[in-house]
């Protein structure tokens, strides 16, 4: 192994791009011959670049949780590879929407690491129809974790622009040294992640003027939606009040129940009601866009035709779990951006460094 390490150092030092070619890395990983050790090496690459992120991004990032989960699985046998895959799949589309900086590449490396953890590091140990090509022969989605991290660390893809050759060389020389140490002591972490914060500081969201629009003579009424729903309630259903729950985030859901718990089907009228709810939301948003748009609402219709509305702008827990798809939520936010002061902490994490806040 020591002779191999010295040979690889020489290759990096002589490479005009400061790059360690993929065939060399594949040979090294196959020489190690242990899938779990290879996965740990790839995990250390992710930790190397992730620990360089600005502190305000590091532990607050959604990807940090996944990296911690993978790290615990590989070194402490906590959790399962299947659960890691679920976490990665949940974040993949969200991460893919914006990859234009070293921080974004670090996030993409964690996604790739998740797949390598679930699928036995096949991306480097079992490349299909491989004939000695370097990284530039593969599509972005097929890049290996170690190469993605080199792009994040140096700030550029060597096959597109030379960029910071010394920084890239520094990364690969570290990689070679780290690989040798992990191979010798596979149960000892090379780098340690900081303790992840268990709670987030609460953010006081200012009062919303949008809600004032619902007061008498303020211009927005849900009376028409109430009437549409009541017209569809069968006469045989006995009720004291009607519960209506509407959720809309790319896709939408409308549930209507009587006070006895009986589900009420309003037939094709459901499409009109959902559309009317969305139009009301848009109307409210246009008046005060900095306050954002609500994700869901609850409407309680009483026997005397009065009703009460409860809007959810900020509470993730009130959004059904099957709507908590991060790229859905991000797309919804892009459609209805808000100012930062009206953005709760969990939503700020999803927005990340994207310049989407209204000012």
Coordinates of C-alpha atoms in Angstrom, one line a residue:
X1 CA 0.0 0.0 0.0
X2 CA 2.8 2.4 0.8
X3 CA 4.4 2.0 -2.6
X4 CA 1.0 2.6 -4.2
X5 CA 0.5 5.7 -2.2
X6 CA 3.9 7.2 -3.2
X7 CA 3.1 6.3 -6.9
X8 CA -0.2 8.1 -6.7
X9 CA 1.4 11.2 -5.1
X10 CA 3.8 11.3 -8.0
X11 CA 0.9 11.1 -10.5
X12 CA -0.9 14.0 -8.9
X13 CA 2.2 16.1 -8.7
X14 CA 3.0 15.5 -12.4
X15 CA -0.6 16.0 -13.6
X16 CA -0.9 19.5 -15.2
X17 CA -4.4 19.8 -13.7
X18 CA -3.4 18.6 -10.3
X19 CA -5.9 15.7 -10.9
X20 CA -5.9 12.1 -9.8
X21 CA -7.3 10.1 -12.8
X22 CA -10.3 7.8 -12.3
X23 CA -8.4 4.6 -13.4
X24 CA -5.9 5.2 -10.6
X25 CA -8.7 5.6 -8.0
X26 CA -10.5 2.6 -9.2
X27 CA -7.4 0.5 -9.0
X28 CA -6.8 1.8 -5.5
X29 CA -10.3 1.0 -4.3
X30 CA -10.2 -2.5 -5.8
X31 CA -6.9 -3.1 -4.1
X32 CA -8.5 -2.2 -0.8
X33 CA -11.2 -4.7 -1.8
X34 CA -13.6 -4.0 1.1
X35 CA -16.9 -2.2 0.3
X36 CA -17.4 -0.7 3.7
X37 CA -13.9 0.8 3.8
X38 CA -14.4 2.3 0.3
X39 CA -17.7 3.8 1.5
X40 CA -15.9 5.3 4.5
X41 CA -13.3 6.8 2.3
X42 CA -16.0 8.4 0.2
X43 CA -17.7 9.6 3.4
X44 CA -14.5 11.3 4.5
X45 CA -14.3 13.1 1.2
X46 CA -17.8 14.6 1.9
X47 CA -16.8 15.6 5.4
X48 CA -13.6 17.2 4.1
X49 CA -15.5 19.6 1.8
X50 CA -18.6 20.0 4.0
X51 CA -16.5 21.2 7.0
X52 CA -15.2 24.0 4.8
X53 CA -18.6 25.5 4.4
X54 CA -19.5 28.8 6.2
X55 CA -20.6 28.0 9.7
X56 CA -24.0 29.5 9.1
X57 CA -24.6 26.9 6.4
X58 CA -22.8 23.9 7.9
X59 CA -25.0 22.6 10.6
X60 CA -28.2 24.2 9.4
X61 CA -28.2 22.6 6.0
X62 CA -30.7 19.8 5.3
X63 CA -27.9 17.8 3.8
X64 CA -25.9 17.9 7.1
X65 CA -28.5 15.6 8.6
X66 CA -28.1 13.1 5.8
X67 CA -24.3 13.2 6.0
X68 CA -24.5 12.6 9.8
X69 CA -26.9 9.7 9.2
X70 CA -24.5 8.1 6.7
X71 CA -21.5 8.7 9.0
X72 CA -23.3 7.0 11.9
X73 CA -24.3 4.1 9.7
X74 CA -20.8 3.5 8.4
X75 CA -18.9 3.9 11.7
X76 CA -21.4 3.1 14.4
X77 CA -23.8 0.7 12.5
X78 CA -26.7 2.9 13.3
X79 CA -29.7 3.0 11.0
X80 CA -30.0 1.2 7.7
X81 CA -28.9 1.7 4.1
X82 CA -32.5 1.6 3.0
X83 CA -33.4 4.6 5.2
X84 CA -30.4 6.5 3.9
X85 CA -31.7 5.9 0.4
X86 CA -35.1 7.3 1.4
X87 CA -33.5 10.4 2.8
X88 CA -31.4 10.9 -0.3
X89 CA -34.3 10.4 -2.7
X90 CA -36.3 12.9 -0.8
X91 CA -33.6 15.5 -1.3
X92 CA -32.3 14.6 -4.7
X93 CA -34.6 16.8 -6.9
X94 CA -34.2 19.6 -4.4
X95 CA -30.4 19.6 -4.7
X96 CA -30.4 19.2 -8.5
X97 CA -32.4 22.4 -8.9
X98 CA -29.4 24.6 -8.1
X99 CA -25.8 23.4 -8.6
X100 CA -23.7 26.3 -9.4
X101 CA -21.2 26.8 -6.5
X102 CA -18.8 24.7 -4.4
X103 CA -21.4 24.5 -1.7
X104 CA -23.9 23.1 -4.1
X105 CA -21.3 20.5 -5.3
X106 CA -20.7 19.5 -1.7
X107 CA -24.5 18.9 -1.4
X108 CA -24.5 16.8 -4.6
X109 CA -21.6 14.8 -3.3
X110 CA -23.7 13.8 -0.3
X111 CA -26.5 12.6 -2.6
X112 CA -24.0 10.5 -4.5
X113 CA -22.6 9.2 -1.2
X114 CA -26.1 8.1 -0.2
X115 CA -26.4 6.0 -3.4
X116 CA -22.9 4.6 -2.9
X117 CA -23.8 3.6 0.7
X118 CA -27.0 1.8 -0.5
X119 CA -25.6 0.2 -3.6
X120 CA -22.2 -1.1 -2.3
X121 CA -20.1 1.6 -3.8
X122 CA -20.9 0.3 -7.3
X123 CA -20.2 3.7 -8.8
X124 CA -16.5 3.1 -8.3
X125 CA -16.2 -0.6 -7.7
X126 CA -18.4 -1.9 -10.5
X127 CA -18.7 0.7 -13.2
X128 CA -20.7 -0.8 -16.1
X129 CA -18.7 -1.3 -19.4
X130 CA -15.7 0.6 -17.9
X131 CA -12.7 0.8 -20.2
X132 CA -10.2 3.0 -18.4
X133 CA -11.9 6.4 -19.0
X134 CA -11.4 9.4 -16.8
X135 CA -14.1 11.4 -15.1
X136 CA -14.8 13.6 -18.1
X137 CA -16.2 10.6 -20.0
X138 CA -19.2 10.4 -17.7
X139 CA -22.3 12.5 -17.2
X140 CA -22.7 14.7 -14.2
X141 CA -25.1 12.3 -12.5
X142 CA -22.6 9.4 -12.8
X143 CA -19.6 11.2 -11.2
X144 CA -18.0 9.6 -8.2
X145 CA -18.1 11.1 -4.8
X146 CA -14.4 11.7 -4.6
X147 CA -14.3 13.6 -7.9
X148 CA -17.4 15.7 -7.0
X149 CA -15.6 16.7 -3.8
X150 CA -12.5 17.7 -5.7
X151 CA -14.6 20.0 -7.8
X152 CA -16.2 21.5 -4.6
X153 CA -12.8 21.8 -2.9
X154 CA -11.0 23.4 -5.8
X155 CA -13.9 25.4 -7.1
X156 CA -13.9 24.1 -10.7
X157 CA -14.1 21.0 -12.9
X158 CA -10.5 20.5 -14.3
X159 CA -11.9 19.3 -17.6
X160 CA -13.8 22.5 -18.1
X161 CA -11.3 25.0 -16.7
X162 CA -8.0 24.5 -14.9
X163 CA -9.0 26.8 -12.1
X164 CA -7.1 26.5 -8.8
X165 CA -4.6 23.7 -9.7
X166 CA -2.8 23.9 -6.3
X167 CA -6.1 23.6 -4.4
X168 CA -7.1 20.6 -6.5
X169 CA -3.6 19.0 -6.0
X170 CA -3.9 19.7 -2.2
X171 CA -7.2 17.8 -2.2
X172 CA -6.0 14.8 -4.0
X173 CA -2.8 14.5 -2.0
X174 CA -5.0 14.6 1.2
X175 CA -7.2 12.0 -0.4
X176 CA -4.3 9.6 -1.0
X177 CA -3.0 10.0 2.6
X178 CA -6.5 9.7 4.1
X179 CA -7.2 6.5 2.0
X180 CA -4.0 4.9 3.3
X181 CA -5.0 5.7 6.9
X182 CA -8.5 4.5 6.6
X183 CA -7.4 1.3 5.0
X184 CA -5.0 0.7 7.9
X185 CA -7.5 1.7 10.7
X186 CA -11.0 1.4 9.2
X187 CA -12.8 1.9 12.5
X188 CA -11.2 5.2 13.2
X189 CA -12.8 8.3 11.7
X190 CA -10.4 10.5 9.9
X191 CA -12.6 13.6 10.3
X192 CA -15.3 14.3 12.8
X193 CA -18.5 16.2 12.1
X194 CA -19.6 18.8 14.7
X195 CA -22.5 17.9 16.8
X196 CA -25.7 18.7 14.9
X197 CA -28.0 21.2 16.6
X198 CA -31.1 19.4 17.9
X199 CA -33.3 22.5 17.9
X200 CA -33.6 25.7 16.0
X201 CA -34.1 29.1 17.5
X202 CA -37.6 30.3 17.2
X203 CA -38.4 33.1 14.8
X204 CA -41.1 35.5 15.6
X205 CA -43.2 36.0 12.5
X206 CA -44.9 39.4 12.3
X207 CA -48.6 39.7 12.1
X208 CA -50.0 39.4 8.6
X209 CA -52.1 42.1 7.0
X210 CA -53.5 39.5 4.6
X211 CA -55.8 38.2 7.4
X212 CA -57.3 41.7 7.7
X213 CA -58.6 41.4 4.1
X214 CA -61.1 38.8 5.4
X215 CA -62.8 41.2 7.7
X216 CA -66.1 42.8 6.8
X217 CA -65.9 45.1 3.8
X218 CA -62.2 44.4 3.3
X219 CA -62.6 42.9 -0.1
X220 CA -62.0 39.1 0.2
X221 CA -64.8 36.7 1.2
X222 CA -65.0 32.9 1.2
X223 CA -68.8 32.9 1.2
X224 CA -68.9 31.6 -2.4
X225 CA -66.8 28.6 -1.5
X226 CA -68.9 27.9 1.6
X227 CA -72.1 28.0 -0.5
X228 CA -70.6 25.7 -3.1
X229 CA -69.7 23.1 -0.5
X230 CA -73.1 23.3 1.3
X231 CA -75.0 22.8 -1.9
X232 CA -73.3 19.5 -2.4
X233 CA -74.0 18.0 1.1
X234 CA -76.6 15.2 0.8
X235 CA -79.8 15.8 2.8
X236 CA -79.5 12.5 4.6
X237 CA -76.3 13.6 6.3
X238 CA -76.9 15.0 9.8
X239 CA -74.4 17.6 11.0
X240 CA -73.8 20.4 13.4
X241 CA -70.7 21.7 11.6
X242 CA -68.6 20.8 8.5
X243 CA -64.8 20.5 8.6
X244 CA -63.0 21.4 5.4
X245 CA -59.2 20.9 5.0
X246 CA -57.5 22.2 1.9
X247 CA -53.8 21.7 1.2
X248 CA -52.1 23.0 -1.9
X249 CA -48.4 22.7 -2.7
X250 CA -47.9 21.9 -6.4
X251 CA -50.5 19.1 -5.9
X252 CA -53.6 19.7 -3.8
X253 CA -55.9 17.9 -1.4
X254 CA -59.5 18.7 -0.2
X255 CA -61.1 16.7 2.6
X256 CA -64.6 17.4 3.9
X257 CA -66.1 15.7 6.9
X258 CA -69.3 16.2 8.9
X259 CA -69.3 16.8 12.7
X260 CA -70.0 13.0 13.1
X261 CA -66.8 12.2 11.2
X262 CA -68.5 11.1 8.0
X263 CA -66.5 11.9 4.9
X264 CA -68.5 14.0 2.4
X265 CA -68.0 13.5 -1.4
X266 CA -68.9 16.6 -3.4
X267 CA -68.3 15.0 -6.8
X268 CA -66.9 17.0 -9.7
X269 CA -67.5 20.2 -7.7
X270 CA -64.2 19.4 -5.9
X271 CA -62.3 20.8 -8.9
X272 CA -64.1 24.1 -8.8
X273 CA -63.7 24.4 -5.0
X274 CA -60.0 23.7 -5.2
X275 CA -59.5 26.2 -7.9
X276 CA -61.5 28.8 -6.0
X277 CA -59.4 28.3 -2.9
X278 CA -56.2 28.8 -5.0
X279 CA -57.6 32.0 -6.5
X280 CA -58.4 33.3 -3.0
X281 CA -54.9 32.6 -1.9
X282 CA -53.5 34.4 -5.0
X283 CA -55.7 37.3 -4.3
X284 CA -54.5 37.6 -0.7
X285 CA -50.9 37.2 -1.8
X286 CA -51.1 39.9 -4.4
X287 CA -52.2 42.4 -1.8
X288 CA -49.3 41.7 0.6
X289 CA -46.7 39.5 -1.2
X290 CA -44.0 39.9 1.4
X291 CA -46.1 38.0 3.8
X292 CA -46.1 34.9 1.6
X293 CA -48.9 32.5 0.7
X294 CA -50.5 29.9 2.9
X295 CA -49.9 26.2 2.3
X296 CA -53.1 25.0 3.8
X297 CA -56.3 26.1 5.5
X298 CA -59.0 24.7 7.7
X299 CA -62.6 25.9 7.3
X300 CA -65.3 25.1 9.8
X301 CA -68.8 25.8 8.6
X302 CA -71.5 26.0 11.2
X303 CA -75.2 25.2 11.0
X304 CA -76.1 28.9 10.8
X305 CA -73.8 29.3 7.8
X306 CA -71.2 31.2 9.7
X307 CA -67.6 29.9 9.3
X308 CA -64.2 30.1 10.7
X309 CA -60.9 30.1 8.7
X310 CA -57.5 29.0 10.0
X311 CA -54.6 29.5 7.6
X312 CA -51.2 27.7 7.8
X313 CA -48.4 29.9 6.4
X314 CA -45.5 28.7 8.6
X315 CA -46.1 25.3 10.3
X316 CA -44.5 22.3 8.5
X317 CA -46.2 19.8 10.9
X318 CA -49.6 20.9 9.6
X319 CA -48.7 20.0 6.1
X320 CA -49.4 16.3 5.4
X321 CA -46.2 14.3 5.2
X322 CA -46.8 13.3 1.6
X323 CA -46.8 17.0 0.7
X324 CA -43.5 17.5 2.5
X325 CA -41.4 16.9 -0.7
X326 CA -38.7 19.5 -0.6
X327 CA -38.6 20.3 -4.3
X328 CA -42.4 20.7 -4.2
X329 CA -42.1 23.2 -1.3
X330 CA -39.3 25.0 -3.0
X331 CA -41.3 25.3 -6.2
X332 CA -44.2 26.6 -4.2
X333 CA -42.0 29.2 -2.6
X334 CA -40.6 30.3 -6.0
X335 CA -44.2 30.8 -7.1
X336 CA -45.0 32.8 -3.9
X337 CA -41.8 34.2 -2.5
X338 CA -41.9 36.1 0.7
X339 CA -39.6 38.4 2.7
X340 CA -37.2 36.8 5.1
X341 CA -38.9 38.1 8.2
X342 CA -42.0 36.1 7.2
X343 CA -40.1 32.9 6.5
X344 CA -39.9 30.3 9.4
X345 CA -36.6 28.5 10.1
X346 CA -37.5 25.3 8.4
X347 CA -38.4 27.1 5.2
X348 CA -35.3 29.2 5.4
X349 CA -33.3 25.9 5.3
X350 CA -35.1 24.9 2.1
X351 CA -34.6 28.3 0.5
X352 CA -30.9 28.1 1.5
X353 CA -28.6 30.5 -0.2
X354 CA -30.9 31.1 -3.2
X355 CA -31.6 34.7 -3.7
X356 CA -35.4 34.4 -3.5
X357 CA -36.4 36.6 -0.6
X358 CA -38.6 39.6 -1.3
X359 CA -37.1 42.9 -0.1

